[in-house]
JSON list of C-alpha atoms in Angstrom, two decimals:
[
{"chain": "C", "resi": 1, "resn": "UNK", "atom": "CA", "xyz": [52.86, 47.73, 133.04]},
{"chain": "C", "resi": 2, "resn": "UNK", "atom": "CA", "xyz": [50.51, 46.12, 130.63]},
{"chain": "C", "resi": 3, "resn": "UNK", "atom": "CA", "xyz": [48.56, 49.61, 130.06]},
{"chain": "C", "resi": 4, "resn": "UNK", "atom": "CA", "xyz": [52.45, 51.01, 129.00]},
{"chain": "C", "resi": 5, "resn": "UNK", "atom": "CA", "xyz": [52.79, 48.84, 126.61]},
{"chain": "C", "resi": 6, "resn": "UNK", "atom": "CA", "xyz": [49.57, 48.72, 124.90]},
{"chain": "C", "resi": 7, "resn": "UNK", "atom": "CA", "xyz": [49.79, 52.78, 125.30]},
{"chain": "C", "resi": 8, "resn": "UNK", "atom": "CA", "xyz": [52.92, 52.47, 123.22]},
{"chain": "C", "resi": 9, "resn": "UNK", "atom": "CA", "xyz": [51.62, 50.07, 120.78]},
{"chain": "C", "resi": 10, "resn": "UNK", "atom": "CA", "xyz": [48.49, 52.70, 119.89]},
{"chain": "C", "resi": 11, "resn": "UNK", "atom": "CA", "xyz": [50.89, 55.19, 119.43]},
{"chain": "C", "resi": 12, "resn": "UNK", "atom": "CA", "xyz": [53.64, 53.72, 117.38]},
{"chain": "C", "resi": 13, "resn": "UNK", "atom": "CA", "xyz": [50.73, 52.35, 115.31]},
{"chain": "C", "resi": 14, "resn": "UNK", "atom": "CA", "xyz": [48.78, 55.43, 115.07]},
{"chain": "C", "resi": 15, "resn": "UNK", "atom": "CA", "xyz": [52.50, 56.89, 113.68]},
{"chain": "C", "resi": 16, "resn": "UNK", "atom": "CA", "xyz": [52.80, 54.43, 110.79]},
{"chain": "C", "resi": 17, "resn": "UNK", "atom": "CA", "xyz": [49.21, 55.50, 110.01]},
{"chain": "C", "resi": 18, "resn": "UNK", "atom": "CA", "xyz": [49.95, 58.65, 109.23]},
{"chain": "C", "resi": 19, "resn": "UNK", "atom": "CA", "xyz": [47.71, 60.10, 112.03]},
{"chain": "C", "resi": 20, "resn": "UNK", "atom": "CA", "xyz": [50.60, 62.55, 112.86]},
{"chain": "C", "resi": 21, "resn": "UNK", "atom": "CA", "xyz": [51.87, 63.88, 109.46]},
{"chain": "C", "resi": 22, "resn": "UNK", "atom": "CA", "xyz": [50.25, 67.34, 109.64]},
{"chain": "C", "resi": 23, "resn": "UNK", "atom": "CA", "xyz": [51.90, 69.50, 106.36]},
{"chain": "C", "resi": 24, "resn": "UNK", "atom": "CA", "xyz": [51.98, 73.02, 105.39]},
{"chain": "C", "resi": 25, "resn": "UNK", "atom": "CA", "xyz": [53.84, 75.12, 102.43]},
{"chain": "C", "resi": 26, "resn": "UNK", "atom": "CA", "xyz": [57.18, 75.80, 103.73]},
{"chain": "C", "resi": 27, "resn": "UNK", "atom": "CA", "xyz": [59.10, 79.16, 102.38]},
{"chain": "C", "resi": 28, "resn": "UNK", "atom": "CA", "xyz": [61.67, 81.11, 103.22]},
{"chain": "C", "resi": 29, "resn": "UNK", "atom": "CA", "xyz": [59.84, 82.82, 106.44]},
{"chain": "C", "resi": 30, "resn": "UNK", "atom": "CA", "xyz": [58.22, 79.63, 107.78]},
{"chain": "C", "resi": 31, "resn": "UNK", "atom": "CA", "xyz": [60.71, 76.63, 107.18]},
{"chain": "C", "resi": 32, "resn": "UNK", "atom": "CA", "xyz": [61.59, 76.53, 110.82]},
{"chain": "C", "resi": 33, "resn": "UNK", "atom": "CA", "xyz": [58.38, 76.49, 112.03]},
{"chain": "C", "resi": 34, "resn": "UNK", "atom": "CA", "xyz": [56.95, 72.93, 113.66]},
{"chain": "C", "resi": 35, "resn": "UNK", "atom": "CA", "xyz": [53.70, 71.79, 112.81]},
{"chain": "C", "resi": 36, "resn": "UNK", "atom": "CA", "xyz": [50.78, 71.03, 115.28]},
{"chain": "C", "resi": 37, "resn": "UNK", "atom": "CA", "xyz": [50.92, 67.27, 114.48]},
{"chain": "C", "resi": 38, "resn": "UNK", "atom": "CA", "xyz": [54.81, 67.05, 114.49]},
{"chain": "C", "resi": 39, "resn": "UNK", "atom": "CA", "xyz": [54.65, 69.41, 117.84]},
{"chain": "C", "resi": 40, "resn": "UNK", "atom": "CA", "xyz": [51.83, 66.61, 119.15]},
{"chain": "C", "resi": 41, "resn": "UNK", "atom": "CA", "xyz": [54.08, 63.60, 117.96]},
{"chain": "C", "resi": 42, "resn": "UNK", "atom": "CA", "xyz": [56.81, 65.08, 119.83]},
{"chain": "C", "resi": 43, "resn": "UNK", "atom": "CA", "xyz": [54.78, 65.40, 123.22]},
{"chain": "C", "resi": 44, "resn": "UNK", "atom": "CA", "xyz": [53.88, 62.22, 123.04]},
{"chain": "C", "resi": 45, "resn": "UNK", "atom": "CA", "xyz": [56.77, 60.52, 122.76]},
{"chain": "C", "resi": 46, "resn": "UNK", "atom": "CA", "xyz": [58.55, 62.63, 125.30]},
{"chain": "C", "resi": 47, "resn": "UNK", "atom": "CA", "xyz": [55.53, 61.09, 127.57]},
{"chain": "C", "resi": 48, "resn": "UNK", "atom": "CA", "xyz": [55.86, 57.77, 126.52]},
{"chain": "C", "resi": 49, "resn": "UNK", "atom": "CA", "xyz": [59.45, 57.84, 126.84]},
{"chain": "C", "resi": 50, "resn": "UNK", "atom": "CA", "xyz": [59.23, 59.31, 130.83]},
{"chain": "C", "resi": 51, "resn": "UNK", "atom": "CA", "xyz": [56.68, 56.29, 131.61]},
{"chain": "C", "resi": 52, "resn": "UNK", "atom": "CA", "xyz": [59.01, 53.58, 130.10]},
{"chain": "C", "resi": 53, "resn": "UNK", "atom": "CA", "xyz": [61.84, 55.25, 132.11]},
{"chain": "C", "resi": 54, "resn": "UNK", "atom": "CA", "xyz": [59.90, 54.90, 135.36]},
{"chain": "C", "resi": 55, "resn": "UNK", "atom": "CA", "xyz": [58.65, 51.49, 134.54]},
{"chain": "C", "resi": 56, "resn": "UNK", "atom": "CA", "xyz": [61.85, 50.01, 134.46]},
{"chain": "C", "resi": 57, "resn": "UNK", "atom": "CA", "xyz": [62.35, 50.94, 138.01]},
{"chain": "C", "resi": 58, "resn": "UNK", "atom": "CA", "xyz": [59.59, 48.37, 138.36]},
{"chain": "C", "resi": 59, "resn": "UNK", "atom": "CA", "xyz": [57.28, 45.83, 137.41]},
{"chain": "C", "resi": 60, "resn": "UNK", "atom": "CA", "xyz": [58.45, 43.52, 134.52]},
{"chain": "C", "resi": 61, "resn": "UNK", "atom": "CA", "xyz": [61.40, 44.14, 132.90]},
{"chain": "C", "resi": 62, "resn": "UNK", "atom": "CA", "xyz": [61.01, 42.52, 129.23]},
{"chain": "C", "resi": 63, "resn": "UNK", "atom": "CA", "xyz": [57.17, 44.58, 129.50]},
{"chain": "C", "resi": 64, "resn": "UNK", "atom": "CA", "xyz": [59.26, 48.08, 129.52]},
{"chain": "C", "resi": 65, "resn": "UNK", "atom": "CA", "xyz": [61.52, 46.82, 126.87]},
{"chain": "C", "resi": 66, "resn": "UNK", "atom": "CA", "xyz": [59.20, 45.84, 124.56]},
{"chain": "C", "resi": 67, "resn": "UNK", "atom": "CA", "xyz": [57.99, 49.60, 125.03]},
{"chain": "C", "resi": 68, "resn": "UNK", "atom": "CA", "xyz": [61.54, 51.42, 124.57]},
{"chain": "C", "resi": 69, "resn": "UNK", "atom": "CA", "xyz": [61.88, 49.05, 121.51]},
{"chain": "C", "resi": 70, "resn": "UNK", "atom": "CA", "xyz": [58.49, 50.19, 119.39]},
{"chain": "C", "resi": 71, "resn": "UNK", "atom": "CA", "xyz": [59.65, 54.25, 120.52]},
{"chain": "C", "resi": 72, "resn": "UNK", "atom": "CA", "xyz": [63.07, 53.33, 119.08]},
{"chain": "C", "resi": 73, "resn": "UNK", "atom": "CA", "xyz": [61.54, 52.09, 115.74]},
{"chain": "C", "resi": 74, "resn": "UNK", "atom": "CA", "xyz": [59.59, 54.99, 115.31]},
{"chain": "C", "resi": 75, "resn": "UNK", "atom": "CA", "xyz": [63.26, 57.30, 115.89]},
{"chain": "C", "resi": 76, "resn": "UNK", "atom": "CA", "xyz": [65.10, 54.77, 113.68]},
{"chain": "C", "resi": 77, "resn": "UNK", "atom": "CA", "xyz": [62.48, 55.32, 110.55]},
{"chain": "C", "resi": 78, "resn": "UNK", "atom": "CA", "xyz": [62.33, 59.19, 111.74]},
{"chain": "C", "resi": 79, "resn": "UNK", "atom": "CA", "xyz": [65.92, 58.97, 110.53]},
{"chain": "C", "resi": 80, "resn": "UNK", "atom": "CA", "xyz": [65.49, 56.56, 107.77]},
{"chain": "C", "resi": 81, "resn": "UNK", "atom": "CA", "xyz": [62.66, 58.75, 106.20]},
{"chain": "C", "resi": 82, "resn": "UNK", "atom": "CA", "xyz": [61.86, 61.62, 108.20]},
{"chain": "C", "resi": 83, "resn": "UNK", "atom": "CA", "xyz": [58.10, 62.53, 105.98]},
{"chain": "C", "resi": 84, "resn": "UNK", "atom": "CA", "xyz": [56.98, 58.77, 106.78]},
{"chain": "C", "resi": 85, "resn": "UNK", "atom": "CA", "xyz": [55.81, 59.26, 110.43]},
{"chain": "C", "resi": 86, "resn": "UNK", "atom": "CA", "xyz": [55.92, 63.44, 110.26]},
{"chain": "C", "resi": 87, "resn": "UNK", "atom": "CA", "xyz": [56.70, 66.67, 108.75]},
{"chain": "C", "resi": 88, "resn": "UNK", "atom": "CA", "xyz": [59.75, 67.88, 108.90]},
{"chain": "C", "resi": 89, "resn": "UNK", "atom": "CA", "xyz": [59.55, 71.62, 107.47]},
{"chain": "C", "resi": 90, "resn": "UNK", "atom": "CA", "xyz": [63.50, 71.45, 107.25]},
{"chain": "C", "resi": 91, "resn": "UNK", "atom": "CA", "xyz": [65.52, 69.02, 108.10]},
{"chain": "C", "resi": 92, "resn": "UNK", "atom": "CA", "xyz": [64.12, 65.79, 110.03]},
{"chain": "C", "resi": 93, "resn": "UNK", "atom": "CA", "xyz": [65.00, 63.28, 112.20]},
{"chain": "C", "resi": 94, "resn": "UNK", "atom": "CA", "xyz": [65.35, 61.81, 116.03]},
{"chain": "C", "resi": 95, "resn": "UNK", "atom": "CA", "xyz": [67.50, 64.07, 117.13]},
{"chain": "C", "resi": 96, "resn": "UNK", "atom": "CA", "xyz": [64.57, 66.97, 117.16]},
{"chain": "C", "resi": 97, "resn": "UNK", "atom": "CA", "xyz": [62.58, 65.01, 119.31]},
{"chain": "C", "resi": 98, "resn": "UNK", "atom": "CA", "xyz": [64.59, 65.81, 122.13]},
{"chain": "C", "resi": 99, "resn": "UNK", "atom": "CA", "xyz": [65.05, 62.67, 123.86]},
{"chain": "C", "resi": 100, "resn": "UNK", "atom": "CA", "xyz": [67.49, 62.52, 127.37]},
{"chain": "C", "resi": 101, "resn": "UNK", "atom": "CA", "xyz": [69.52, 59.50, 126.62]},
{"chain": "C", "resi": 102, "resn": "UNK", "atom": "CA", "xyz": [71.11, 60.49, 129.98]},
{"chain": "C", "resi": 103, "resn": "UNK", "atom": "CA", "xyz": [68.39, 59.03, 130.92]},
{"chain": "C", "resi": 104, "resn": "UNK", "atom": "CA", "xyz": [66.66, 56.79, 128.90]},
{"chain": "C", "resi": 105, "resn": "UNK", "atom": "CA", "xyz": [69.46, 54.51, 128.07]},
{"chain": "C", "resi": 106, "resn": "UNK", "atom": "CA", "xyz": [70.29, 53.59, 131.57]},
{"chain": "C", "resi": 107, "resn": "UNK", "atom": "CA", "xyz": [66.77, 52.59, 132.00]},
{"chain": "C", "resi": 108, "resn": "UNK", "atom": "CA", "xyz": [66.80, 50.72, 128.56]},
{"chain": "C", "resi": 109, "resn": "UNK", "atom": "CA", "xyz": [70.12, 48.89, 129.36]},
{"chain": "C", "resi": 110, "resn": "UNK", "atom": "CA", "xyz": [68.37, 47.73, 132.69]},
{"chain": "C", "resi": 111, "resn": "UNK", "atom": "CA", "xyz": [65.19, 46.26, 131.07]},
{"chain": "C", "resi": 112, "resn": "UNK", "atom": "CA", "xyz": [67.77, 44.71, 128.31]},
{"chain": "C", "resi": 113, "resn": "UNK", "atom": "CA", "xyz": [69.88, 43.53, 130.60]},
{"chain": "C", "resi": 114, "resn": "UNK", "atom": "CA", "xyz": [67.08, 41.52, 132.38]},
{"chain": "C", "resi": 115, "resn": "UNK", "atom": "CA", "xyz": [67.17, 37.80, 130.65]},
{"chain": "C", "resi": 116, "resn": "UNK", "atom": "CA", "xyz": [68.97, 38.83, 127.43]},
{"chain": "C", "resi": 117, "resn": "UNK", "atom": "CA", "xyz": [71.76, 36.79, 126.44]},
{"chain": "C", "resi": 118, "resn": "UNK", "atom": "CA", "xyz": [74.86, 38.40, 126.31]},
{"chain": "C", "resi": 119, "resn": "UNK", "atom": "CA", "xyz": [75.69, 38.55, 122.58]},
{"chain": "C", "resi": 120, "resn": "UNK", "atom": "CA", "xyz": [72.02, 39.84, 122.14]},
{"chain": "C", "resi": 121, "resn": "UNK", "atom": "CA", "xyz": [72.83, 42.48, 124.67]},
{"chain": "C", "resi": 122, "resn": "UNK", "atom": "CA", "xyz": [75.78, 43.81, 123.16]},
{"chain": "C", "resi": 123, "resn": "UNK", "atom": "CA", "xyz": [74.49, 43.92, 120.16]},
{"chain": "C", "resi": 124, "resn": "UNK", "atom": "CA", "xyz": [71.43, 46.04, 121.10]},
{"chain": "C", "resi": 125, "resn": "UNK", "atom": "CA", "xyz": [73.62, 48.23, 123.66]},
{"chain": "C", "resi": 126, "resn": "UNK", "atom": "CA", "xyz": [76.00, 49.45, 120.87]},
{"chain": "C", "resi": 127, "resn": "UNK", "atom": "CA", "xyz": [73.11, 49.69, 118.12]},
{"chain": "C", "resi": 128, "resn": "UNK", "atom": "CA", "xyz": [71.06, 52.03, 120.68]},
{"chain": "C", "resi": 129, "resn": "UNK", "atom": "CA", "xyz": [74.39, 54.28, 121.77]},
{"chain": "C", "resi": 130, "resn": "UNK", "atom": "CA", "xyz": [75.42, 54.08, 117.87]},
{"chain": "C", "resi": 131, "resn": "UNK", "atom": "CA", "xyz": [71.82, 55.12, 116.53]},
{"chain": "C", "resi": 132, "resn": "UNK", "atom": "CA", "xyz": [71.52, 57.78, 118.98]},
{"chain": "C", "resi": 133, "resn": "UNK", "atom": "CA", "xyz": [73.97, 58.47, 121.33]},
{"chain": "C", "resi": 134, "resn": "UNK", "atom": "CA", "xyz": [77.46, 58.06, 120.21]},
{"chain": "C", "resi": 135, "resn": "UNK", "atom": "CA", "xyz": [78.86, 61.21, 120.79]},
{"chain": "C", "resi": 136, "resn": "UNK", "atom": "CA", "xyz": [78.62, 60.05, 124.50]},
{"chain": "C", "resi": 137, "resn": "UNK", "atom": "CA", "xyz": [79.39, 56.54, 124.11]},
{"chain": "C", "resi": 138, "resn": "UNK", "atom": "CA", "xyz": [82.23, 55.73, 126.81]},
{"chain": "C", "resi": 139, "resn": "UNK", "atom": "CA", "xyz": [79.57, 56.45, 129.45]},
{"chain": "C", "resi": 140, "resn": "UNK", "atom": "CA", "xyz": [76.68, 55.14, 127.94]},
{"chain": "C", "resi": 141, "resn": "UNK", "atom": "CA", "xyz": [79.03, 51.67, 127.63]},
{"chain": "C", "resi": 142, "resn": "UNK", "atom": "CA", "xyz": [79.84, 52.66, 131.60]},
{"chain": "C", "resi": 143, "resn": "UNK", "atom": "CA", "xyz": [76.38, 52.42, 132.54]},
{"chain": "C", "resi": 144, "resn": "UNK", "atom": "CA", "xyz": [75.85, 49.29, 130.26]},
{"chain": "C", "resi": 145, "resn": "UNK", "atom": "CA", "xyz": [78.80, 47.64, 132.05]},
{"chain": "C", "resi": 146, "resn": "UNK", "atom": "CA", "xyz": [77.18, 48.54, 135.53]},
{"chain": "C", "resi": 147, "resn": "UNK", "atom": "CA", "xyz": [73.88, 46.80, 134.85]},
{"chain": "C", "resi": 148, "resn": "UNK", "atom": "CA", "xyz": [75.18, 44.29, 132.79]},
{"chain": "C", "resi": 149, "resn": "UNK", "atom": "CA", "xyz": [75.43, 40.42, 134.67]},
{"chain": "C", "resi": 150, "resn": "UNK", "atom": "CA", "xyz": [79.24, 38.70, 134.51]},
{"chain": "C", "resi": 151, "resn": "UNK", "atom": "CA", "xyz": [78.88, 37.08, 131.25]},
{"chain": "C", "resi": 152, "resn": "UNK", "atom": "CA", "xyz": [77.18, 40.66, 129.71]},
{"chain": "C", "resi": 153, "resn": "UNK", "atom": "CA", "xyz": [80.14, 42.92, 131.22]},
{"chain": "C", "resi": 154, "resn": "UNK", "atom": "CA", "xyz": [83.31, 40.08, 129.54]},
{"chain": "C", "resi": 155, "resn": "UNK", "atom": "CA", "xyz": [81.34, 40.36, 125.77]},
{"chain": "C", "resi": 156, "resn": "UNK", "atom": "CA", "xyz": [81.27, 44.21, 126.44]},
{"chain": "C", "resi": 157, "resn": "UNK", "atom": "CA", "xyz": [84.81, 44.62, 126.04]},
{"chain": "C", "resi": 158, "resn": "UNK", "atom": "CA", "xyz": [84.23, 43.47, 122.61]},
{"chain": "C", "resi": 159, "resn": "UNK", "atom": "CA", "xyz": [82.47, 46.63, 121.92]},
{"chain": "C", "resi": 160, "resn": "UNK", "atom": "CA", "xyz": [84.98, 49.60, 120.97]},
{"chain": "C", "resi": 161, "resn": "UNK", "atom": "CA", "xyz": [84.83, 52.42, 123.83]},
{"chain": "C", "resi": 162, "resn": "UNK", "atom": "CA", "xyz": [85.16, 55.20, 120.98]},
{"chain": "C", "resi": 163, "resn": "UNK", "atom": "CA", "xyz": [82.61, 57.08, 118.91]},
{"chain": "C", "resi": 164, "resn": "UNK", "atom": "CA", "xyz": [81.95, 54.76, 115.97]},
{"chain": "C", "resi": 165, "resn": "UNK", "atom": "CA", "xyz": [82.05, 57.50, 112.79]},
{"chain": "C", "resi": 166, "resn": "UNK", "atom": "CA", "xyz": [79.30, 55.74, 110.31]},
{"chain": "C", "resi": 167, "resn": "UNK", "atom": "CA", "xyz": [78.33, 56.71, 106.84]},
{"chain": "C", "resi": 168, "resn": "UNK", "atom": "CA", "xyz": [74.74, 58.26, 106.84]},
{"chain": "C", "resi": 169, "resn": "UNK", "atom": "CA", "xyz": [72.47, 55.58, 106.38]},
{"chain": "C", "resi": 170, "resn": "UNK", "atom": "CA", "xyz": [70.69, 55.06, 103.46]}
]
């Protein structure tokens, strides 16, 4: 679980370094096109991602969290500035990396639910299904509310059960 972690930690470092913004001259016939480093960025993750999701299935729980939580930075700044971690040709963010939150949520909300007080998981459940997810948020709040412990599941029902409708972040 250890090796996940410090896996992650090269990588989202090796991100902020710049060691995956790979440019070209964008024009009319090639704006869609991905670059090599974005393309290798994007692999990588998707990797990453799959070994936290099986991790949480074992081994320590606050080991794969830590994990999700440096892959969710690097999405977060993807949308914050796209060009800081990669390059976008057109338009940028997490939602071309092609995460399955079908998937990876459930295993988040496990690790997060592990040992995290309830007002701290809350909070992180709806920023994860707001940041990424919300157009599927009554289930992703389901699923949160089946892992959660007692005192987790009574300060969900704080949360609304809608899609929250946010103004782009700036």
């Amino acid at each position: 679980m250890r090796r996940l972690l410090d896996e992650v930690r090269t990588f989202h470092d090796a991100c902020l370094r710049g060691e995956y913004y790979d440019s070209f001259d964008v024009n009319s016939k090639n704006y869609m096109r991905t670059s090599e480093g974005t393309e290798a960025f994007m692999a990588e993750f998707k990797r990453l991602i799959e070994k936290c999701i099986r991790a949480s299935a074992k081994g320590p729980q606050s080991t794969a969290r830590e994990a999700f939580e440096l892959l969710f930075a690097l999405l977060r700044r993807l949308d914050r500035d796209p060009d800081s971690v990669v390059f976008f040709a057109d338009e940028g963010g997490s939602w071309q990396v092609g995460v399955d939150w079908r998937a990876a949520l459930p295993a988040y909300f496990r690790c997060l639910a592990d040992g995290t007080p309830a007002e701290q998981f809350v909070r992180e459940v709806d920023r994860a299904i707001a940041d990424f997810a919300d157009y599927d948020r009554p289930k992703h709040l389901a699923t949160a509310r089946r892992v959660a412990n007692a005192e987790q599941r009574v300060a969900l029902r704080s949360l609304p059960v809608r899609e929250q409708r946010r103004s782009p972040r700036t």
